[in-house]
Amino acid sequence: SSITYNSQGIFTINISPAMPDANYRLLLTVAGNTNFYWGERSSTRSTSAVGIYVGGDNIGQQNPSAISIQIFA
């Protein structure tokens, strides 16, 4: 339903309505530097939210210009 900015390159994806369980899959695309990568902050996964980080090789955590998300139950 929304994305919360936590700090440089750290975001929380808010899911509404909540998923039936926490065994869903994420498909993310981040815009910006072609060397950006993303990963899940697995300790933050719940049925209603999941944390991610975005970064780049040799540049640390970064804020992309856009994040596209698909969630599959």
XYZ file of C-alpha atoms in Angstrom:
73
model
C 0.000 0.000 0.000
C 2.963 2.347 0.595
C 6.716 2.635 1.074
C 8.247 4.195 4.179
C 11.671 5.810 3.920
C 13.698 4.831 6.996
C 17.179 6.118 6.110
C 19.597 6.281 3.168
C 18.805 3.169 1.083
C 16.578 1.579 3.772
C 12.832 1.269 3.133
C 9.800 -0.534 4.551
C 7.168 -1.829 2.148
C 3.758 -1.672 3.824
C 1.292 -4.328 2.637
C -2.469 -3.802 2.843
C -4.495 -5.883 3.062
C -2.088 -8.144 4.954
C -0.860 -11.347 3.324
C -2.239 -14.651 4.707
C 1.270 -15.583 5.933
C 4.866 -14.346 5.625
C 5.818 -16.824 2.856
C 5.237 -14.406 -0.031
C 7.706 -13.482 -2.783
C 8.912 -10.028 -3.829
C 9.814 -8.816 -7.295
C 11.505 -5.413 -7.144
C 12.973 -3.165 -9.781
C 14.941 -0.107 -8.716
C 15.576 2.827 -11.041
C 18.744 4.861 -11.134
C 22.346 3.747 -11.253
C 22.658 0.552 -13.321
C 24.861 -0.923 -10.577
C 22.113 -0.716 -7.930
C 21.184 -3.904 -6.155
C 18.520 -4.583 -3.543
C 17.991 -7.092 -0.790
C 15.481 -7.976 1.834
C 16.009 -7.113 5.453
C 14.637 -10.516 6.462
C 14.376 -9.708 10.158
C 11.600 -7.209 9.306
C 9.332 -9.546 7.306
C 5.741 -9.870 8.515
C 2.350 -10.349 6.889
C 1.902 -6.566 6.672
C 5.432 -5.230 6.006
C 8.875 -6.116 4.716
C 12.120 -4.154 4.842
C 14.514 -3.722 1.925
C 17.841 -2.041 1.311
C 19.103 -0.551 -1.947
C 22.760 0.017 -2.701
C 25.426 0.073 -5.337
C 28.838 -1.415 -5.875
C 31.483 0.596 -4.019
C 28.990 3.370 -3.155
C 27.019 1.875 -0.244
C 23.339 2.313 0.418
C 21.598 4.671 -1.990
C 18.145 6.107 -2.657
C 16.857 5.106 -6.112
C 14.703 7.498 -8.141
C 11.892 4.880 -8.192
C 11.031 1.424 -6.823
C 8.553 -0.896 -8.574
C 7.159 -3.760 -6.497
C 5.136 -6.890 -7.114
C 4.213 -9.229 -4.267
C 3.109 -12.805 -4.883
C 1.325 -14.897 -2.254
